[in-house]
Coordinates of C-alpha atoms and ligand atoms in Angstrom, one line a residue:
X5 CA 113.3 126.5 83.5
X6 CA 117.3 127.0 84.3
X7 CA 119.2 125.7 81.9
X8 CA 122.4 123.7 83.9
X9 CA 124.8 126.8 82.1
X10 CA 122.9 129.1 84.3
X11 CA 123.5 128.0 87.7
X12 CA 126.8 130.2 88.8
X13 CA 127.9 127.3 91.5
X14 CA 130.7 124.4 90.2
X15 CA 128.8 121.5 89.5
X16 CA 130.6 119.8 87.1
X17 CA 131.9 116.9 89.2
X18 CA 127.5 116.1 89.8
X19 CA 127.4 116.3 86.0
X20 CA 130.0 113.9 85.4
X21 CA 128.3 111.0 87.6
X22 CA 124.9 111.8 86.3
X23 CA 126.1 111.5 82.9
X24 CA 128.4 108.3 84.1
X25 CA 125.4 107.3 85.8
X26 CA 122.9 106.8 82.9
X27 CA 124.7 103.7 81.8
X28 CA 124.1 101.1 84.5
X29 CA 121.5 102.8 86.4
X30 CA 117.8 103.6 85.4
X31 CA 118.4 107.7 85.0
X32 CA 121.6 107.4 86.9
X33 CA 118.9 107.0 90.5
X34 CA 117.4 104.6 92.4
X35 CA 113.9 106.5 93.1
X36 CA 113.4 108.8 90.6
X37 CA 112.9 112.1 92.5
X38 CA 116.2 112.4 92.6
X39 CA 116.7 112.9 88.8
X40 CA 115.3 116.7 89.5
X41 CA 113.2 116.0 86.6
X42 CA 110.5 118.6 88.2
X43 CA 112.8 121.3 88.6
X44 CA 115.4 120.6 85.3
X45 CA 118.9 120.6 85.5
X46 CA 121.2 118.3 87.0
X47 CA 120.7 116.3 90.4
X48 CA 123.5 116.7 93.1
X49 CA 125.3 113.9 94.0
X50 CA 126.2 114.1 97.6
X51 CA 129.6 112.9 99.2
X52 CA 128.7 113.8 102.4
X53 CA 127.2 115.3 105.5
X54 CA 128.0 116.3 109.1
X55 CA 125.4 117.8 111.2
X56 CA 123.0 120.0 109.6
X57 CA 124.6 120.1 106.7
X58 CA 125.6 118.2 103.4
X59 CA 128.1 118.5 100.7
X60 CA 128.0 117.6 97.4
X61 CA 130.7 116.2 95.3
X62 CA 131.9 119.7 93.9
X63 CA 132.2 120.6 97.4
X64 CA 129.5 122.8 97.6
X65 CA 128.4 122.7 101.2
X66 CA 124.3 123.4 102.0
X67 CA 121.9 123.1 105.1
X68 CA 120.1 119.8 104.8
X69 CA 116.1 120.5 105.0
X70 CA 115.8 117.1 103.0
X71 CA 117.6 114.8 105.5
X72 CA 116.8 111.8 103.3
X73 CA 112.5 113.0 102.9
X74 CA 113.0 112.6 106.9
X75 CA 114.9 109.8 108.5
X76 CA 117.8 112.0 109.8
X77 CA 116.0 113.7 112.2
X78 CA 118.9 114.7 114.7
X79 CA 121.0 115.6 112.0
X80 CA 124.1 113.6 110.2
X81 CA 126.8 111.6 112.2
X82 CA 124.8 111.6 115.4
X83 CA 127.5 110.1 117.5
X84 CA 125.3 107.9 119.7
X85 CA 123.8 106.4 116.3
X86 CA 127.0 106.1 114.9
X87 CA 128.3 104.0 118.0
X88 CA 125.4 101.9 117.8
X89 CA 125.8 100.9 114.5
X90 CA 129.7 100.3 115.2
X91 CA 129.0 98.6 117.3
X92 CA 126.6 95.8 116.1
X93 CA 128.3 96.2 112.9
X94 CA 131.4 94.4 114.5
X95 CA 129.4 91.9 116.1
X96 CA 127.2 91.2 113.2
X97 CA 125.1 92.3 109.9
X98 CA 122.2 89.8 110.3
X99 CA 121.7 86.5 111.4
X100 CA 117.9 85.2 109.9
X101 CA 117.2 84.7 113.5
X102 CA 115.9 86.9 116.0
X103 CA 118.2 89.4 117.9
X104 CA 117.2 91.3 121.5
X105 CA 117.4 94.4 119.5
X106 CA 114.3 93.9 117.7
X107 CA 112.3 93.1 121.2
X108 CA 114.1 96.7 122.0
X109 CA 113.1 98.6 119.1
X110 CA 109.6 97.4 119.7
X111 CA 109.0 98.3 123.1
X112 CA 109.8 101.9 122.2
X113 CA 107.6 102.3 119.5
X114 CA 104.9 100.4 121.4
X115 CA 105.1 102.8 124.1
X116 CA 105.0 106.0 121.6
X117 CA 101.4 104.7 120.2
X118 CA 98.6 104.6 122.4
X119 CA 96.5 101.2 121.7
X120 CA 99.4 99.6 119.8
X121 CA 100.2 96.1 121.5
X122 CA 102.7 94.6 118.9
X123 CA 104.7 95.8 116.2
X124 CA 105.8 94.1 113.0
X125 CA 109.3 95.5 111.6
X126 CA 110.0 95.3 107.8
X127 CA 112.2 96.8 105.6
X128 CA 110.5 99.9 103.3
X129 CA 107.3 102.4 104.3
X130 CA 106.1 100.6 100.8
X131 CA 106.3 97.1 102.2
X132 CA 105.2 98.3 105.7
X133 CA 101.2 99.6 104.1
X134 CA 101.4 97.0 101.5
X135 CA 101.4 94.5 104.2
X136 CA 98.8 96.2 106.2
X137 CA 96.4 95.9 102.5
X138 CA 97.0 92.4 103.2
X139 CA 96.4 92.3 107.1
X140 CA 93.2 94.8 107.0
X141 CA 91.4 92.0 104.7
X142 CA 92.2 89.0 106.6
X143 CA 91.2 90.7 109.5
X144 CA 87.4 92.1 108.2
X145 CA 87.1 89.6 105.0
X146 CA 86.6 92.8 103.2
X147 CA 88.2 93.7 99.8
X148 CA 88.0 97.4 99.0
X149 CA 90.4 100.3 100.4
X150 CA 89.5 103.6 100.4
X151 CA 92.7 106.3 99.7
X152 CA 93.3 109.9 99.2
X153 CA 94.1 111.6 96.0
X154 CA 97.3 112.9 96.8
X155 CA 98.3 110.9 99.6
X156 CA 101.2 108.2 98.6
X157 CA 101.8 105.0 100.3
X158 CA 104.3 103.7 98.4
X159 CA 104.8 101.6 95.2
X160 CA 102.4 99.0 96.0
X161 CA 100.0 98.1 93.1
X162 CA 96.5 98.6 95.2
X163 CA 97.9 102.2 95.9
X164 CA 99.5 103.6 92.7
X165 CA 96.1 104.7 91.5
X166 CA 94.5 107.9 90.2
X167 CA 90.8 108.8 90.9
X168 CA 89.2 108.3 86.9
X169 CA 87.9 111.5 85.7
X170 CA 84.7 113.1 85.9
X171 CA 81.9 111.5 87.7
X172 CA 83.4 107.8 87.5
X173 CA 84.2 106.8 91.1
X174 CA 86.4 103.8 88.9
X175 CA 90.2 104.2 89.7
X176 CA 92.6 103.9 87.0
X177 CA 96.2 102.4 87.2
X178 CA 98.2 105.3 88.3
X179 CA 101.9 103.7 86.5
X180 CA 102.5 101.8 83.6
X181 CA 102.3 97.8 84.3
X182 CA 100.1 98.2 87.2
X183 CA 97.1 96.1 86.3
X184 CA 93.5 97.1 86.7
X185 CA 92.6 94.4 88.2
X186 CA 94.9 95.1 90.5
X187 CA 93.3 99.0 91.6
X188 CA 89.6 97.7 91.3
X189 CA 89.2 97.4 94.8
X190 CA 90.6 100.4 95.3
X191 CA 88.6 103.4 95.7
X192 CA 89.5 107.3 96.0
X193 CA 88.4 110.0 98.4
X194 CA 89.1 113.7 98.6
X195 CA 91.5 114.2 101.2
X196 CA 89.2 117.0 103.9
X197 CA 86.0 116.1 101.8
X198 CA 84.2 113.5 104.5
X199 CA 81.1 113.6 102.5
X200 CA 83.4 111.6 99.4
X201 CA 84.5 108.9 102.2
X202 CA 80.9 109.0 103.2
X203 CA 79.3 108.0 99.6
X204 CA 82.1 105.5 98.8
X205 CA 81.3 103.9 102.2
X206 CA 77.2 104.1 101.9
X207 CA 77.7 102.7 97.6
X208 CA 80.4 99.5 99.2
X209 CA 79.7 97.3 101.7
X210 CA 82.8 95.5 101.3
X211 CA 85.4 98.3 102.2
X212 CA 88.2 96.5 104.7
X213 CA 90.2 100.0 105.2
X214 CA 90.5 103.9 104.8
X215 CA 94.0 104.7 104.3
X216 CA 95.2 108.0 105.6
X217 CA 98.1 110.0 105.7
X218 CA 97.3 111.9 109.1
X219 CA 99.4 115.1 107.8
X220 CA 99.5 114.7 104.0
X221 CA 103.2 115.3 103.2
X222 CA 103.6 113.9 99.7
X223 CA 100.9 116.7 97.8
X224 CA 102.7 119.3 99.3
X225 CA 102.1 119.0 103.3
X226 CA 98.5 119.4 104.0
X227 CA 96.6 119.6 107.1
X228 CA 93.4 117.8 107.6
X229 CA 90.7 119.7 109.5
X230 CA 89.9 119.4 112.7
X231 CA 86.1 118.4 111.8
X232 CA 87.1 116.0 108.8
X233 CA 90.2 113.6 110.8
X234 CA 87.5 113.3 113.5
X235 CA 84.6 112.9 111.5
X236 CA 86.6 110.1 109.5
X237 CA 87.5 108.6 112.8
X238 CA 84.0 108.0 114.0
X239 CA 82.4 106.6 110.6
X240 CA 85.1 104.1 109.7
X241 CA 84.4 102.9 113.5
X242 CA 80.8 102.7 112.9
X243 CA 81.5 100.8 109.7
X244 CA 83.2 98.3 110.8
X245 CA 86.0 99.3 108.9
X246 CA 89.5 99.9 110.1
X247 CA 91.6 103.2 110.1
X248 CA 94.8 102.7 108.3
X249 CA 97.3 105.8 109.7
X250 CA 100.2 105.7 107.3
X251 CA 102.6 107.6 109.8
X252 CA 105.7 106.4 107.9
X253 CA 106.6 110.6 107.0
X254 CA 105.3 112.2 110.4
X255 CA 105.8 109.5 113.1
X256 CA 108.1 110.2 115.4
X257 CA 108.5 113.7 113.5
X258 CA 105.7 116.3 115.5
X259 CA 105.8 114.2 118.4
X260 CA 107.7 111.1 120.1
X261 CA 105.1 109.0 118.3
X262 CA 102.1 109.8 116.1
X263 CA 100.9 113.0 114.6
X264 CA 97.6 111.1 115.1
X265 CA 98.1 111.6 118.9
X266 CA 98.1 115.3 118.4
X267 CA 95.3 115.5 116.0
X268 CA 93.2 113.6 118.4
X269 CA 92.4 110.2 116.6
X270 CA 93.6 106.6 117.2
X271 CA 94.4 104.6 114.5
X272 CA 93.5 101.0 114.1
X273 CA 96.7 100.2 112.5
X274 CA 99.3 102.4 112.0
X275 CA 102.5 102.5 109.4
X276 CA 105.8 103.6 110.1
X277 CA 109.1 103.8 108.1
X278 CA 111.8 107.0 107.5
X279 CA 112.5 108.1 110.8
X280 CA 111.9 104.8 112.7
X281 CA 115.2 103.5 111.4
X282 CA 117.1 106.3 111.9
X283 CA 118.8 106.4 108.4
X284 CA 118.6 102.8 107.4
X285 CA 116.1 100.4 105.7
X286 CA 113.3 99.8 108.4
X287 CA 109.3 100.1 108.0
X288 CA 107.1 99.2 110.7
X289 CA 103.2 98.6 111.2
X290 CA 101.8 97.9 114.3
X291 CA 98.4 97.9 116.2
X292 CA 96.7 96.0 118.8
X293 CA 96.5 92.4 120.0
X294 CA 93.3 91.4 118.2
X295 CA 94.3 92.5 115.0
X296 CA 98.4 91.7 115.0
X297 CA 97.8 88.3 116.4
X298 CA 96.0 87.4 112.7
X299 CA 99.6 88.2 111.3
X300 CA 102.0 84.6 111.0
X301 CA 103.4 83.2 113.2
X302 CA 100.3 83.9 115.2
X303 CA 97.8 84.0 112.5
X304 CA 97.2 82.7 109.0
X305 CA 98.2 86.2 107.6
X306 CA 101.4 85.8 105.5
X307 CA 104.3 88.2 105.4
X308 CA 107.6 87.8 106.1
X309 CA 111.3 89.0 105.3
X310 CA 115.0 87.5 105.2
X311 CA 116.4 91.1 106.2
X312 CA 113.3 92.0 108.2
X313 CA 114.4 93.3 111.7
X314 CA 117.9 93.6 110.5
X315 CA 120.2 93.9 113.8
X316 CA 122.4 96.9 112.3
X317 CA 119.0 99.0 111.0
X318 CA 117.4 97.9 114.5
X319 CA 120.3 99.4 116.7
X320 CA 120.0 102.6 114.6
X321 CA 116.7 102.9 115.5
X322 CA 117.1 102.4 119.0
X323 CA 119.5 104.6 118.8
X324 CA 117.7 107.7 117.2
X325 CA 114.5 107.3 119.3
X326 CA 116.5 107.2 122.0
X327 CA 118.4 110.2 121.2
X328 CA 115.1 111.7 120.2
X329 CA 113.4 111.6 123.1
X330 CA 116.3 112.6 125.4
X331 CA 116.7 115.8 122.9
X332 CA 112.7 116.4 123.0
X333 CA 113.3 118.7 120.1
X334 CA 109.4 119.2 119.4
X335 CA 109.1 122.8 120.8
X336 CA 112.0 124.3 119.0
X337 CA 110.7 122.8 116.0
X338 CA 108.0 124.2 116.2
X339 CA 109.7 127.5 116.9
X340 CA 112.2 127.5 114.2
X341 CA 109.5 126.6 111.5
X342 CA 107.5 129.4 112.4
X343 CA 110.2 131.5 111.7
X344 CA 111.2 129.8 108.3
X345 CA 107.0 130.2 107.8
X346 CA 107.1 134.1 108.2
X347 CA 110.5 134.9 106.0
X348 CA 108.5 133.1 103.0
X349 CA 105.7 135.0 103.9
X350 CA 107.5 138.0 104.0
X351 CA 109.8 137.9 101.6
X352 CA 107.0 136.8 99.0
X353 CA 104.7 139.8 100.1
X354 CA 108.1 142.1 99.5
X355 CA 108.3 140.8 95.9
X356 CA 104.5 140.7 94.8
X357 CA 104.3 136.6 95.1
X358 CA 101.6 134.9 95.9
X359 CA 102.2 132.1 98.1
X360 CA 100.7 130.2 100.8
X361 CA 102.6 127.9 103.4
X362 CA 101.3 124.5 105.2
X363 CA 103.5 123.2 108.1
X364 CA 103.1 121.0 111.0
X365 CA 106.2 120.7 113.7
X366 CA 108.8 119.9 111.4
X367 CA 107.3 120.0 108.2
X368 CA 106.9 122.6 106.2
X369 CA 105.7 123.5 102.8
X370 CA 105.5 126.6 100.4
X371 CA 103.1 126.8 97.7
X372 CA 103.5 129.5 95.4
X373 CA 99.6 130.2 95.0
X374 CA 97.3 132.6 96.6
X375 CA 95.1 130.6 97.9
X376 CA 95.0 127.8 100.7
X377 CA 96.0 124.3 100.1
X378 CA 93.6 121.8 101.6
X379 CA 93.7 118.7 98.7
X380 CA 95.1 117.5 95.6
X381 CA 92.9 119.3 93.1
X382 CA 94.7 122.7 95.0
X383 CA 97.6 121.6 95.8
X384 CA 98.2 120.6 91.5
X385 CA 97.5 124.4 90.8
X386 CA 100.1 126.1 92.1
X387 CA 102.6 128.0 89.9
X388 CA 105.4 124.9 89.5
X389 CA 107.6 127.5 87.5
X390 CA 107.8 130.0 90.4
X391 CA 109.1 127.3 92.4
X392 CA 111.7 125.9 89.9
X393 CA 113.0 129.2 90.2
X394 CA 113.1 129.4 93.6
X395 CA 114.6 126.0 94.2
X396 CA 117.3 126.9 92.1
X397 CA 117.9 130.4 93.9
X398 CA 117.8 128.0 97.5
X399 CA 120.4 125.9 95.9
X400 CA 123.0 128.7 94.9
X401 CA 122.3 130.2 98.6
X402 CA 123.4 126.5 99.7
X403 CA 119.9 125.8 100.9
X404 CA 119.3 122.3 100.0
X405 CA 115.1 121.4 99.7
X406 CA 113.5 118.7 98.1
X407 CA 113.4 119.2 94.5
X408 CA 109.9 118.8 93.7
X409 CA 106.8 121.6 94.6
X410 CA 105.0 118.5 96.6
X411 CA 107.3 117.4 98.8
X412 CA 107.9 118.6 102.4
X413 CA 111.0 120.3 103.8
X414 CA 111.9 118.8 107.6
X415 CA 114.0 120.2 110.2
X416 CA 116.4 118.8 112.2
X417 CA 117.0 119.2 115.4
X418 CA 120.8 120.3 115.2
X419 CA 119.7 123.6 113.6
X420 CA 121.6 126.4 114.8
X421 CA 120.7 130.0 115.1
X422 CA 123.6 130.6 112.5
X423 CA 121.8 128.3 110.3
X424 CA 118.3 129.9 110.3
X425 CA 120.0 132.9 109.6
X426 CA 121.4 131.9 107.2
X427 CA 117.7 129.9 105.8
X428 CA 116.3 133.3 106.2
X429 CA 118.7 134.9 103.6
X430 CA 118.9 132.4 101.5
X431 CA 114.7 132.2 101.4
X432 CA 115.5 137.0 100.8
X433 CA 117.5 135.8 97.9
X434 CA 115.6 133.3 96.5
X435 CA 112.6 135.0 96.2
X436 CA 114.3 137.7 94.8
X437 CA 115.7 135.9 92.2
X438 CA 111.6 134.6 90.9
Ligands
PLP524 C1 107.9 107.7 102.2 C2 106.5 107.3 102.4 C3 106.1 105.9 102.1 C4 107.0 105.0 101.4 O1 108.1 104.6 102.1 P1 109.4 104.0 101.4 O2 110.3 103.7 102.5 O3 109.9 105.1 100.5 O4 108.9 102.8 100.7 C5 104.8 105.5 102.4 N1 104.0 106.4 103.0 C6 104.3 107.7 103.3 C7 103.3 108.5 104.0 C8 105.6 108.1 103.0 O5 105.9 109.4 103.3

């Protein structure tokens, strides 16, 4: 692992604050990825960004392929985002009341999800699929949930679990202080293994939900096959048990609207969060009549929010989906990643690496192992050291990724030719440098 004397760029000023940091704040962060604990070193503290970049506070200047783990899709300092927000932040932060932008922000997202009648906005991804635990059983009387290993929903109790080892189907508490009482209902599938959904569904009667990721994006990205999204699809229906789509990391990202839209399925109640607010606190679930009409005011489902809907956070989600769909930036994503995909190919193949790469649209992933990446158990065996190196060698060529093997990189959609150039170099170097 690099030792912080052997990165060659200024960082002192990012040493400073982290060292400041550690007093008042838990590991001077407030989510603990960024500590860079995976990678060693010191974390970046960032002053700023314009476009599609972002400096630090040393001044070093690199191309954002974090943007936030996805909200800042267009890019920083969008101006139309920037004069929405002005503008409602002169006219107000937040009321407790309900403002036109929320009945705004909803009609666009209803319109980007086929077979979703109402929306609910909230204020993190976590609270937007914690909500939805709570919705799915008052809507079947059910208890148990069926997750992925690998696939994160947040922070929520019922989903920070870890399958139990060996042939025990029993989940254990996947954190400290998370009771297990609180992950018995909870029960773990093998993300593009149906047959593991299948026995978890033919041993419980009393499973309310499965919950998905439709493009895993927090192992690593992962793709589902074509013949295990569908399959899963058509046995939850014939269950009686509802599809949970946790599209808080991909909606809006491969598509205006769902990834599940391109993979061919339709959720019974999808999650949304990241891009949906276009930089600010805003999660989201929403599906149709039937099933949102159970949530209160309507229905006898609580959940509610004091900054839920917030005016500012609404108009910069208007705002971004707006600009979003006006840019259409889908195809040259698509483009530009396939690019980024064959450099890392490339460059690994020119310095005897093994590595494999996952993307969809905008999200791609490197895994520095030889073989393909279709679930946790794979995913877990790649060579982590290979890619602390390489993250490092990114950095010094101002190349700014997540700092972590399993999470995506995202593109966004002010990426210039200059820029993938200068991704495709820094990618020559990096890998190089392993
Ligand atoms: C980021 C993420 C969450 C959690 O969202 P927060 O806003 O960080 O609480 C949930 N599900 C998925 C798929 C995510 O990528």
């Amino acid at each position: 692992m690099f030792a912080k004397n052997d990165i060659l760029m200024n960082n002192t000023k990012s040493q400073a604050l982290y060292s400041k940091g550690q007093q008042h704040l838990v590991g001077a962060v407030n989510s603990p990825v960024r500590a860079f604990k995976s990678v060693g070193g010191n974390p970046l503290f960032m002053e700023r960004a314009h476009g599609s970049k972002i400096y630090d506070v040393d001044g070093n200047e690199y191309i954002d392929l974090v943007l936030s783990y996805g909200p800042m899709i267009l890019g920083h300092g969008n101006n139309k985002v920037i004069e929405a927000v002005q503008k409602q932040v002169c006219t107000g932060f937040t009321f407790g009341a309900s403002t036109e932008n929320e009945i705004v922000l909803a009609e666009i997202v209803c319109n980007a999800f086929p077979g979703m009648d109402k929306v609910r906005f909230v204020n993190s991804g976590t609270e937007a699929v914690l909500s939805v635990i709570r919705l799915a059983r008052a809507y079947t009387g059910k208890n148990h949930i069926i997750k992925f290993a690998g696939c994160y929903h947040g922070h929520s109790d019922a989903l920070l679990v870890a399958a139990g080892s060996g042939l025990a189907t029993l989940s254990i508490p996947g954190s400290k202080g998370v009771p297990a009482d609180a992950v018995k209902n909870t029960l773990i599938a093998e993300y593009n293994n149906i047959e593991s959904v299948k026995k978890h569904i033919n041993e419980c009667k009393d499973v309310a939900a499965v919950f998905i990721e439709p493009i895993a994006g927090n192992m690593g990205v992962v793709l589902p096959s074509d013949h295990f999204i569908k399959e899963l699809r058509e046995i939850t229906k014939a269950a009686g048990i509802l599809l949970v789509v946790d599209e808080v990391m991909t909606g809006f990202r491969s598509k205006f609207g769902g990834a599940q839209e391109l993979l061919g399925i339709e959720a019974d109640i999808t999650c949304l969060g990241k891009v949906v607010g276009g930089g600010f606190p805003v999660g989201a679930y929403g599906s149709r009549n039937e099933i949102m009409e159970m949530v209160s005011p309507l229905g006898d489902m609580y959940q509610a929010g004091t900054l839920s809907g917030n005016p500012v956070a609404m108009a910069a989600g208007i705002a971004t989906l707006t600009e979003l769909k006006a840019q259409n930036p889908y195809e040259k994503f698509n483009q530009q990643a396939a690019i980024i995909e064959k450099a890392l190919l490339d460059a690994a193949t020119e310095n005897g690496i093994a590595l494999t790469v996952n993307r969809f649209g905008s999200m791609i992933n490197p895994f520095f192992s030889a073989k393909k990446i279709t679930n946790f158990t794979e995913a877990q065996e790649c060579n982590t050291a290979q890619f602390t190196k390489f993250f490092w060698g990114l950095i010094e060529n101002g190349i700014y990724i997540p700092p972590s093997q399993f999470e995506a990189w995202f593109l966004s959609s002010v990426i210039s030719d200059e820029d993938m150039e200068r991704i495709i170099k820094g990618i020559n170097n990096a890998m190089k440098s392993i």
